[in-house]
Tab-separated table of C-alpha atoms in Angstrom:
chain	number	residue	atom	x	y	z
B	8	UNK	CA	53.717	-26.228	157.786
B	9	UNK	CA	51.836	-29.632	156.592
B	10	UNK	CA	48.815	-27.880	155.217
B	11	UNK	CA	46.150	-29.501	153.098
B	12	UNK	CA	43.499	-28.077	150.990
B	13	UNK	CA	40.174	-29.175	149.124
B	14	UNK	CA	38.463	-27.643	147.182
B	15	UNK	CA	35.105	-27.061	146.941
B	16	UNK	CA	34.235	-27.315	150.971
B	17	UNK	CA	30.936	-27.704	149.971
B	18	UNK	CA	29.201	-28.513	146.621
B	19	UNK	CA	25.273	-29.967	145.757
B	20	UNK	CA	24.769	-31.513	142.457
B	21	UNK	CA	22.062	-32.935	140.745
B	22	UNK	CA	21.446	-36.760	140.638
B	23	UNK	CA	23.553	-38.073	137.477
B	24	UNK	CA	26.215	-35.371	137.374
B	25	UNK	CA	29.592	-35.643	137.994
B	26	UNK	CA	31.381	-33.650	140.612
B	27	UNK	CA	35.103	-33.597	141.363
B	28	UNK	CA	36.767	-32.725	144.331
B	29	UNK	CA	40.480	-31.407	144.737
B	30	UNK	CA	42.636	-32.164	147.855
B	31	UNK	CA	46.136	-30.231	147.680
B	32	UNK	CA	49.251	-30.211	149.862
B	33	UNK	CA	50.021	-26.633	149.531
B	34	UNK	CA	53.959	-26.098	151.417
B	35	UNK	CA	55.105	-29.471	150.854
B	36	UNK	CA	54.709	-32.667	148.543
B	37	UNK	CA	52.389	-35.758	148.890
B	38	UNK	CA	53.620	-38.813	147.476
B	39	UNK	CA	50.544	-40.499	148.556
B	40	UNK	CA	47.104	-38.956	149.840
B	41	UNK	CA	44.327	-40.729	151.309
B	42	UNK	CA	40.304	-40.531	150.423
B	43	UNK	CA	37.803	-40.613	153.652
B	44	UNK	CA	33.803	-40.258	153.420
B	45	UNK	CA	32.496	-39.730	156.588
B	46	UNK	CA	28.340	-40.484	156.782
B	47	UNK	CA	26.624	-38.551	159.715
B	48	UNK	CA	27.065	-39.503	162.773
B	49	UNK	CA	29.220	-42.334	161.272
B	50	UNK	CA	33.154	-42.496	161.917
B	51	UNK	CA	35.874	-41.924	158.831
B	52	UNK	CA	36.137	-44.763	156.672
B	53	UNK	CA	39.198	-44.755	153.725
B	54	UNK	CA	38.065	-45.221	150.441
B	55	UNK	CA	41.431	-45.671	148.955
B	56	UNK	CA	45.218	-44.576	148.718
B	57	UNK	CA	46.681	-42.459	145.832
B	58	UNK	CA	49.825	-42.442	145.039
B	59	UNK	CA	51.335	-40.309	143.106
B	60	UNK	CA	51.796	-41.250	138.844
B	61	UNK	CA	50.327	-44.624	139.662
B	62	UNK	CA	46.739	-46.434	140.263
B	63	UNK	CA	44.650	-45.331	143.329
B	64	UNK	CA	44.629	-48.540	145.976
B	65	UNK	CA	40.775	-48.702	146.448
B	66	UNK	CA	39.270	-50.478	149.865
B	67	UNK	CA	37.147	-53.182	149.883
B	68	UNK	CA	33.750	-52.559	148.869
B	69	UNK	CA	34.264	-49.165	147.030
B	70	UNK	CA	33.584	-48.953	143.389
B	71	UNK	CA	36.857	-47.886	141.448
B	72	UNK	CA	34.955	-46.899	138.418
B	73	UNK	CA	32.521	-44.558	140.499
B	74	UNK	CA	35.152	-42.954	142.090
B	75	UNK	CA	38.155	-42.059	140.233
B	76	UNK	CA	40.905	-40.917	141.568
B	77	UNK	CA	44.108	-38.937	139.946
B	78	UNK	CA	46.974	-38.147	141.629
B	79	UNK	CA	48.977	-36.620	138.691
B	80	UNK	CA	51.215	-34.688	140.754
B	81	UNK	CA	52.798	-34.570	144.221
B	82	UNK	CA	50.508	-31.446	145.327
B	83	UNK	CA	47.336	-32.557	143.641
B	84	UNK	CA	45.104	-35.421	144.061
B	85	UNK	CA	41.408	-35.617	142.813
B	86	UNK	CA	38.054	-36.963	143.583
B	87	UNK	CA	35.631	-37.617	141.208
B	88	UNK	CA	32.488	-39.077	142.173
B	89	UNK	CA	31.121	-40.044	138.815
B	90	UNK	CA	27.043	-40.367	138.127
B	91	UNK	CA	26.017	-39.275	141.512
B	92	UNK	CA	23.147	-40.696	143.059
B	93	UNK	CA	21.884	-39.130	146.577
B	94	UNK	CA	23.513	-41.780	148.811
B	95	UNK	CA	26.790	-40.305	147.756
B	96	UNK	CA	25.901	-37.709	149.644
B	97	UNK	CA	28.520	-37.698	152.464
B	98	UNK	CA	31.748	-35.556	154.044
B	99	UNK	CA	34.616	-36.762	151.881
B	100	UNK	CA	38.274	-35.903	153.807
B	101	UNK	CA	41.888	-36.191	152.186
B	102	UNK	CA	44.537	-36.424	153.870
B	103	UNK	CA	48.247	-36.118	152.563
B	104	UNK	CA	51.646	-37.933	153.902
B	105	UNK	CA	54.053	-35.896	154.845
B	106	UNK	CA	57.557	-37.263	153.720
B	107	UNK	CA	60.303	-38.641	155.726
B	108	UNK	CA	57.887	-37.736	159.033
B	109	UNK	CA	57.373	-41.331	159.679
B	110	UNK	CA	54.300	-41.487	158.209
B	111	UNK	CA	52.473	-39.044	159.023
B	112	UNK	CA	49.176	-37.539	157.548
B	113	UNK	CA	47.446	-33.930	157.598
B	114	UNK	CA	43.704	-33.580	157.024
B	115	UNK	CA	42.120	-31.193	154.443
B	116	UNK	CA	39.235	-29.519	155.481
B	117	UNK	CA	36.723	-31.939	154.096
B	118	UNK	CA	34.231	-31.493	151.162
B	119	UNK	CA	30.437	-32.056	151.860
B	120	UNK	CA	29.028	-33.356	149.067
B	121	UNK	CA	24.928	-33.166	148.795
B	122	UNK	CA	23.476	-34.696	145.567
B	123	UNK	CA	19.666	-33.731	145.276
N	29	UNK	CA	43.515	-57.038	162.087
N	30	UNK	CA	43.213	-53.803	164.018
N	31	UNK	CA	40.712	-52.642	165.913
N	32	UNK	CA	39.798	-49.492	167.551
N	33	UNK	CA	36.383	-49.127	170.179
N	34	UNK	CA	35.030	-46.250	171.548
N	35	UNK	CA	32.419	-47.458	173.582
N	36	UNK	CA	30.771	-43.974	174.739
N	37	UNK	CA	28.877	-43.117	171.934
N	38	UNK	CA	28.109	-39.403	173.484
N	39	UNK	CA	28.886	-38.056	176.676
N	40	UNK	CA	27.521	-34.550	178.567
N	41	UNK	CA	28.989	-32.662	180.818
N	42	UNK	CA	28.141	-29.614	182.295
N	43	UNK	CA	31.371	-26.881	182.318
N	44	UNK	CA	33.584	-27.268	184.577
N	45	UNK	CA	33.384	-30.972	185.103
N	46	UNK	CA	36.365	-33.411	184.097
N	47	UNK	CA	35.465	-35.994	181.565
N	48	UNK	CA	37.478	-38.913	180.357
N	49	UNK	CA	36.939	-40.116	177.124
N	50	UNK	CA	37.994	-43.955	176.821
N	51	UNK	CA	40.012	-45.743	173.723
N	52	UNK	CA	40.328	-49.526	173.408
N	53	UNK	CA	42.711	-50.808	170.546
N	54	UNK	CA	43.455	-54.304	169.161
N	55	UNK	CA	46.571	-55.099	167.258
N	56	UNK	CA	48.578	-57.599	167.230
N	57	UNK	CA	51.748	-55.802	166.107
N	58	UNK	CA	54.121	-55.047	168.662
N	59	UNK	CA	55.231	-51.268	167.058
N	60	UNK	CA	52.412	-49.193	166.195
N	61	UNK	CA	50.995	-45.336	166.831
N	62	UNK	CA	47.614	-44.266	168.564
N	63	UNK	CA	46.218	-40.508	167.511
N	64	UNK	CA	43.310	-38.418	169.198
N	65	UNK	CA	41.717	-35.975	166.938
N	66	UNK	CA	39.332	-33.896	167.528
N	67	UNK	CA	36.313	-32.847	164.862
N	68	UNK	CA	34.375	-29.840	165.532
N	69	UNK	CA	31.108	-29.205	163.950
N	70	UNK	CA	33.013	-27.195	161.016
N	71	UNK	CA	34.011	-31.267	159.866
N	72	UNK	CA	37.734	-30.154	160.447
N	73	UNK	CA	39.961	-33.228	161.870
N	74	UNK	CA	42.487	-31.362	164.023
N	75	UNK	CA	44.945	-33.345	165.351
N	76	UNK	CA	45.252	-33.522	169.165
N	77	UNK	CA	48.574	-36.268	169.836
N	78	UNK	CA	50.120	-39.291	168.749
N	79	UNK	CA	51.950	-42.115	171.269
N	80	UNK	CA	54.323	-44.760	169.969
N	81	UNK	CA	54.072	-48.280	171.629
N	82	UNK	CA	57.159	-47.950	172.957
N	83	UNK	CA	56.436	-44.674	174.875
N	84	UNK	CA	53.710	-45.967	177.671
N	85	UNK	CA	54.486	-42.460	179.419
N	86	UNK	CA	51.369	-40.457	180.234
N	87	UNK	CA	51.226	-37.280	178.781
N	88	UNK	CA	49.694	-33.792	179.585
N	89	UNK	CA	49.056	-30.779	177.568
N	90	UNK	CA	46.962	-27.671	179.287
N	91	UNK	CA	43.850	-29.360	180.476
N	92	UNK	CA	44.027	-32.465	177.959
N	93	UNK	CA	45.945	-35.770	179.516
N	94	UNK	CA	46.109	-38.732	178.230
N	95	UNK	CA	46.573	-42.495	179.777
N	96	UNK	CA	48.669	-44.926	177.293
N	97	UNK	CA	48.350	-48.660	179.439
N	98	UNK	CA	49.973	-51.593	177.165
N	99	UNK	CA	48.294	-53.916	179.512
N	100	UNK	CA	44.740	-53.229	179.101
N	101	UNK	CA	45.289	-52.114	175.419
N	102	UNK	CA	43.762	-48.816	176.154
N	103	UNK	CA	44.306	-44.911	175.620
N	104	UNK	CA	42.083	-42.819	177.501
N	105	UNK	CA	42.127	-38.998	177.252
N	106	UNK	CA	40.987	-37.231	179.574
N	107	UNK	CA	39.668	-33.388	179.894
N	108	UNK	CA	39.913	-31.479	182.756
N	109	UNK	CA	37.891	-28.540	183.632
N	110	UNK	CA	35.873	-28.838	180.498
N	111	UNK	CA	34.529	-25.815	178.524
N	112	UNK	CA	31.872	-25.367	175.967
N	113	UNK	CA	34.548	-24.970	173.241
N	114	UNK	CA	35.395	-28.822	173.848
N	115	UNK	CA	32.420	-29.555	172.571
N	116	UNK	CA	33.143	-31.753	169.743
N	117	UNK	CA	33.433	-35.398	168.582
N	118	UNK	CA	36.608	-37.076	169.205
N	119	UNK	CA	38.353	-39.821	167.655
N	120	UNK	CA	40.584	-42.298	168.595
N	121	UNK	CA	42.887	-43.818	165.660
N	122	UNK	CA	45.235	-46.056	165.272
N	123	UNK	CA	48.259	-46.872	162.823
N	124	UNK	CA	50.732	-49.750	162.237
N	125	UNK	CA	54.282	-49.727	160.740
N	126	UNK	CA	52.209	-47.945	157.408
N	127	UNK	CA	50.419	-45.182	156.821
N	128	UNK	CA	46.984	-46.577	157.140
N	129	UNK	CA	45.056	-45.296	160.068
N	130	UNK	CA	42.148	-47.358	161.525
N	131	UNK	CA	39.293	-44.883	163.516
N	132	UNK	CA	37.410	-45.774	166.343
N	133	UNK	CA	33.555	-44.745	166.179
N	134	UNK	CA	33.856	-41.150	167.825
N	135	UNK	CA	32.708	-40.145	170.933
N	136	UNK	CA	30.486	-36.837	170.939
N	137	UNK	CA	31.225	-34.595	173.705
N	138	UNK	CA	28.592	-32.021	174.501
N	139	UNK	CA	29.467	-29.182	177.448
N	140	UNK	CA	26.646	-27.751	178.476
N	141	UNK	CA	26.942	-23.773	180.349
């Protein structure tokens, strides 16, 4: 059980495009998923918390308007990197609570992201 | 604010040999949760355990162990009779009362044949 997906596990888009990326909790529901990006060599550092039919709680230092973020139901969140420029290009992670398990999160796969 | 320091950037280890991979974590809550995972080159975070404060018992799993001490703040895991498959970075986390988990910097583990 506790099984997270994203979708695409890899994508490369062109400097400017958009590119979204979906993170689902496929045999139970999220009320809130997390956003990572991981750089190389570089540790996992949250972007923000999404919570399910309300606004995504961005971190310091992360630009709400560049990355949106929908959680619009309790199996699907979404990414959206909006106008990317080629120091987007990172390993974005979601992760998903699992309810009434004190907290607890599962990891999707991840979602490397290379804008050329 | 918490804190989490993995001060061995990369270790290597030839097979066979038992490596320890130290965890130092700051909090200043009395009731929170430490977490190893470990990330293989695929990028996948698979999760290896999780400790409560209140639980300072060591633990060991096959030929993982791990060392919870309150009194130096620190939870070392340890690997015993490594194999090339461990290769991998690890990470240390840790997690107050909510669901926000705080990483250390990773440790890359490399078992050489």
């Amino acid at each position: 059980g506790a099984v997270v997906s994203q979708h695409p596990s890899w994508v490369i888009c062109k400097s400017g495009t958009s590119v979204k990326i979906e993170c689902r909790s496929l045999d139970f529901q999220a009320t809130t998923m997390f956003w990572y990006r991981q750089f190389p060599k570089q540790s996992l550092m949250l972007m923000a918390t999404s919570n399910e039919g309300s606004k995504a709680t961005y971190e310091q230092g992360v630009e709400k308007d560049k990355f949106l973020i929908n959680h619009a139901s309790l199996t699907l969140s979404t990414l959206t990197v909006t106008s990317a420029h080629p120091e987007d290009s990172s390993f974005y992670i979601c992760s998903a609570r699992v309810p009434l398990s004190s907290y607890e999160q599962y990891f999707g796969p991840g979602t490397r992201l290379t804008v050329t | 604010a918490q804190k989490v320091t993995q001060a061995q950037t990369e270790i290597s280890v030839v097979e066979k040999e038992d490596v320890t991979l130290d965890c130092v974590y700051e909090t200043r809550d009395t009731t929170y949760y430490l977490f190893w995972y470990k990330q293989p080159p695929s990028g996948e975070l698979v999760f290896l355990i999780r400790r409560n404060s209140f639980d300072e018992q060591n633990e060991i799993s096959g030929r993982y162990s791990w060392n919870f001490q309150k009194s130096t703040s620190s939870f070392n895991f340890t690997i015993t009779a490594s194999q090339v498959v461990d290769s991998a970075v690890y990470f240390c986390a840790l997690r107050l009362s909510g669901s926000r988990l705080t990483f250390g910097e990773g440790t890359q583990l490399t078992v050489n044949p």
